[in-house]
Short mmCIF file of N, CA and C in Angstrom, two decimals:
data_model
loop_
_atom_site.label_atom_id
_atom_site.label_comp_id
_atom_site.label_asym_id
_atom_site.label_seq_id
_atom_site.Cartn_x
_atom_site.Cartn_y
_atom_site.Cartn_z
N UNK D 1 -7.58 -18.46 -9.19
CA UNK D 1 -6.30 -18.11 -10.61
C UNK D 1 -5.32 -17.89 -9.71
N UNK D 2 -4.07 -18.65 -9.84
CA UNK D 2 -2.79 -18.79 -9.46
C UNK D 2 -2.33 -17.21 -9.21
N UNK D 3 -1.78 -16.98 -7.61
CA UNK D 3 -1.35 -16.15 -7.11
C UNK D 3 -0.08 -15.41 -8.19
N UNK D 4 0.74 -16.17 -8.49
CA UNK D 4 1.87 -15.54 -9.48
C UNK D 4 1.27 -14.80 -10.50
N UNK D 5 0.25 -15.26 -11.39
CA UNK D 5 -0.37 -14.63 -12.27
C UNK D 5 -1.26 -13.13 -12.11
N UNK D 6 -1.66 -13.34 -10.81
CA UNK D 6 -2.42 -12.10 -9.98
C UNK D 6 -1.41 -10.91 -10.10
N UNK D 7 -0.02 -11.59 -9.68
CA UNK D 7 0.92 -10.40 -9.34
C UNK D 7 1.57 -9.77 -10.86
N UNK D 8 1.48 -10.83 -11.09
CA UNK D 8 2.19 -10.79 -12.67
C UNK D 8 0.79 -9.40 -13.36
N UNK D 9 -0.11 -9.51 -13.43
CA UNK D 9 -1.06 -8.63 -13.69
C UNK D 9 -0.56 -7.28 -13.24
N UNK D 10 -0.93 -7.43 -12.11
CA UNK D 10 -0.62 -6.15 -10.98
C UNK D 10 0.94 -5.65 -11.53
N UNK D 11 1.76 -6.11 -11.51
CA UNK D 11 2.93 -5.35 -12.05
C UNK D 11 2.69 -4.55 -13.76
N UNK D 12 2.49 -5.44 -14.46
CA UNK D 12 2.47 -5.01 -15.35
C UNK D 12 1.13 -4.18 -15.85
N UNK D 13 0.26 -4.00 -15.70
CA UNK D 13 -0.61 -3.24 -15.31
C UNK D 13 -0.16 -1.82 -14.33
N UNK D 14 0.95 -1.73 -13.72
CA UNK D 14 1.35 -0.51 -13.05
C UNK D 14 2.33 -0.04 -13.92
N UNK D 15 3.38 -0.92 -14.41
CA UNK D 15 4.31 -0.33 -15.50
C UNK D 15 3.68 0.40 -16.83
N UNK D 16 2.58 -0.14 -16.95
CA UNK D 16 1.68 0.27 -18.34
C UNK D 16 1.35 1.66 -17.79
N UNK D 17 0.68 1.82 -16.63
CA UNK D 17 0.19 3.06 -16.25
C UNK D 17 1.16 3.64 -16.26
N UNK D 18 2.04 3.44 -15.62
CA UNK D 18 3.52 4.56 -15.34
C UNK D 18 4.04 5.33 -16.75
N UNK D 19 3.74 4.41 -17.43
CA UNK D 19 4.07 4.73 -19.02
C UNK D 19 3.31 5.72 -19.32
N UNK D 20 2.25 5.18 -19.44
CA UNK D 20 1.26 6.62 -19.85
C UNK D 20 1.44 7.74 -19.55
N UNK D 21 1.52 7.57 -17.79
CA UNK D 21 1.46 8.77 -16.94
C UNK D 21 2.54 9.72 -17.68
N UNK D 22 3.64 9.09 -18.11
CA UNK D 22 4.81 9.62 -18.13
C UNK D 22 4.85 11.05 -19.80
N UNK D 23 3.84 10.74 -19.86
CA UNK D 23 3.25 11.54 -21.36
C UNK D 23 2.93 13.00 -20.93
N UNK D 24 2.42 13.00 -19.50
CA UNK D 24 1.55 13.77 -18.79
C UNK D 24 2.73 14.69 -18.10
N UNK D 25 2.67 16.39 -18.65
CA UNK D 25 3.36 17.28 -17.92
C UNK D 25 3.04 17.97 -16.85
N UNK D 26 3.31 17.42 -15.42
CA UNK D 26 3.15 17.26 -14.35
C UNK D 26 3.47 18.49 -13.65
N UNK D 27 4.63 19.12 -14.20
CA UNK D 27 5.01 20.42 -13.59
C UNK D 27 4.24 21.44 -13.98
N UNK D 28 3.61 21.50 -14.96
CA UNK D 28 2.37 23.04 -14.71
C UNK D 28 1.42 22.84 -14.05
N UNK D 29 1.34 21.74 -13.53
CA UNK D 29 0.09 21.90 -12.52
C UNK D 29 0.56 22.23 -11.00
N UNK D 30 1.97 22.52 -10.78
CA UNK D 30 2.40 23.11 -9.40
C UNK D 30 3.44 24.01 -9.52
N UNK D 31 3.63 24.79 -8.49
CA UNK D 31 4.59 26.13 -8.46
C UNK D 31 6.02 25.27 -8.79
N UNK D 32 7.02 26.47 -8.95
CA UNK D 32 8.42 25.94 -9.00
C UNK D 32 8.88 25.59 -7.57
N UNK D 33 9.77 24.52 -7.90
CA UNK D 33 10.31 23.68 -6.68
C UNK D 33 9.68 22.59 -5.70
N UNK D 34 8.33 22.27 -6.55
CA UNK D 34 7.40 21.06 -6.40
C UNK D 34 8.00 19.50 -6.54
N UNK D 35 8.91 19.32 -7.14
CA UNK D 35 9.57 18.38 -7.54
C UNK D 35 9.28 17.00 -7.07
N UNK D 36 9.20 16.72 -5.66
CA UNK D 36 8.99 15.82 -4.41
C UNK D 36 7.45 15.56 -4.77
N UNK D 37 6.68 16.72 -4.54
CA UNK D 37 5.13 16.39 -4.85
C UNK D 37 4.64 16.15 -6.05
N UNK D 38 5.47 16.59 -7.18
CA UNK D 38 5.11 15.81 -8.66
C UNK D 38 5.13 14.42 -8.52
N UNK D 39 6.55 14.21 -8.26
CA UNK D 39 6.79 12.38 -7.82
C UNK D 39 5.83 11.59 -7.63
N UNK D 40 5.84 12.10 -6.07
CA UNK D 40 4.77 11.80 -5.32
C UNK D 40 3.28 11.50 -6.33
N UNK D 41 2.79 12.58 -6.64
CA UNK D 41 1.39 12.54 -7.64
C UNK D 41 1.81 11.85 -8.83
N UNK D 42 2.72 11.70 -9.31
CA UNK D 42 2.91 10.72 -10.44
C UNK D 42 3.14 9.29 -9.63
N UNK D 43 3.63 8.95 -8.78
CA UNK D 43 3.66 7.79 -8.21
C UNK D 43 2.26 6.68 -7.77
N UNK D 44 1.37 7.78 -6.85
CA UNK D 44 0.11 7.43 -6.66
C UNK D 44 -0.73 7.43 -7.47
N UNK D 45 -0.58 8.28 -8.85
CA UNK D 45 -1.52 8.53 -9.89
C UNK D 45 -1.52 6.94 -10.74
N UNK D 46 -0.05 6.61 -10.74
CA UNK D 46 0.66 5.39 -11.44
C UNK D 46 0.06 3.92 -10.61
N UNK D 47 -0.13 3.92 -9.23
CA UNK D 47 -0.45 3.01 -8.51
C UNK D 47 -2.29 2.74 -8.49
N UNK D 48 -2.58 3.78 -8.72
CA UNK D 48 -4.43 3.81 -8.25
C UNK D 48 -4.47 3.17 -10.10
N UNK D 49 -3.93 4.03 -10.65
CA UNK D 49 -4.53 3.56 -12.29
C UNK D 49 -4.18 2.05 -12.38
N UNK D 50 -2.92 1.74 -11.90
CA UNK D 50 -2.81 0.13 -12.29
C UNK D 50 -3.56 -1.02 -11.47
N UNK D 51 -3.89 -0.26 -10.12
CA UNK D 51 -4.83 -0.61 -9.56
C UNK D 51 -6.15 -0.68 -10.21
N UNK D 52 -6.43 -0.21 -10.88
CA UNK D 52 -7.97 -0.06 -11.60
C UNK D 52 -7.96 -0.65 -12.52
N UNK D 53 -6.80 -0.62 -13.83
CA UNK D 53 -6.83 -1.74 -14.80
C UNK D 53 -6.66 -3.35 -14.31
N UNK D 54 -5.63 -3.53 -13.38
CA UNK D 54 -5.46 -5.03 -12.77
C UNK D 54 -7.04 -5.69 -12.22
N UNK D 55 -7.54 -4.73 -11.47
CA UNK D 55 -8.60 -5.37 -11.39
C UNK D 55 -10.06 -5.56 -12.41
N UNK D 56 -9.71 -4.36 -13.62
CA UNK D 56 -10.81 -4.91 -14.98
C UNK D 56 -10.39 -6.00 -15.23
N UNK D 57 -8.99 -6.36 -15.49
CA UNK D 57 -8.41 -7.45 -16.47
C UNK D 57 -8.81 -8.57 -15.43
N UNK D 58 -8.63 -8.42 -13.99
CA UNK D 58 -8.82 -9.92 -13.17
C UNK D 58 -10.77 -10.34 -13.33
N UNK D 59 -11.34 -8.78 -13.50
CA UNK D 59 -12.81 -9.22 -13.29
C UNK D 59 -13.43 -9.87 -14.55
N UNK D 60 -12.57 -9.47 -15.82
CA UNK D 60 -12.71 -10.11 -17.18
C UNK D 60 -12.34 -11.47 -17.12
N UNK D 61 -11.29 -11.91 -16.64
CA UNK D 61 -11.16 -13.35 -16.48
C UNK D 61 -11.73 -14.09 -15.56
N UNK D 62 -12.09 -13.78 -14.79
CA UNK D 62 -13.04 -14.91 -13.49
C UNK D 62 -14.15 -14.95 -14.23
N UNK D 63 -14.59 -13.90 -15.43
CA UNK D 63 -16.10 -14.17 -15.68
C UNK D 63 -16.04 -15.35 -16.86
N UNK D 64 -14.86 -15.56 -17.37
CA UNK D 64 -14.39 -16.56 -18.32
C UNK D 64 -13.96 -17.70 -17.95
N UNK D 65 -13.29 -17.78 -16.65
CA UNK D 65 -13.02 -18.99 -16.19
C UNK D 65 -13.82 -19.80 -15.39
N UNK D 66 -15.21 -19.37 -15.14
CA UNK D 66 -15.75 -20.16 -14.15
C UNK D 66 -16.95 -20.93 -15.09
#
């Protein structure tokens, strides 16, 4: 599989997961003044979820292109 397509899948899945996590109110989970921690949690959660989604899509595509 081409590297450009793989990078595109990772970026699209990261953006989609960030969009999905934007609906979750993380401020209820932390104390007052923890905006930096909330942003870090949001960023790491988006990266982890985006990675999992991309690996799932790439795993499916590898099975069909063999």
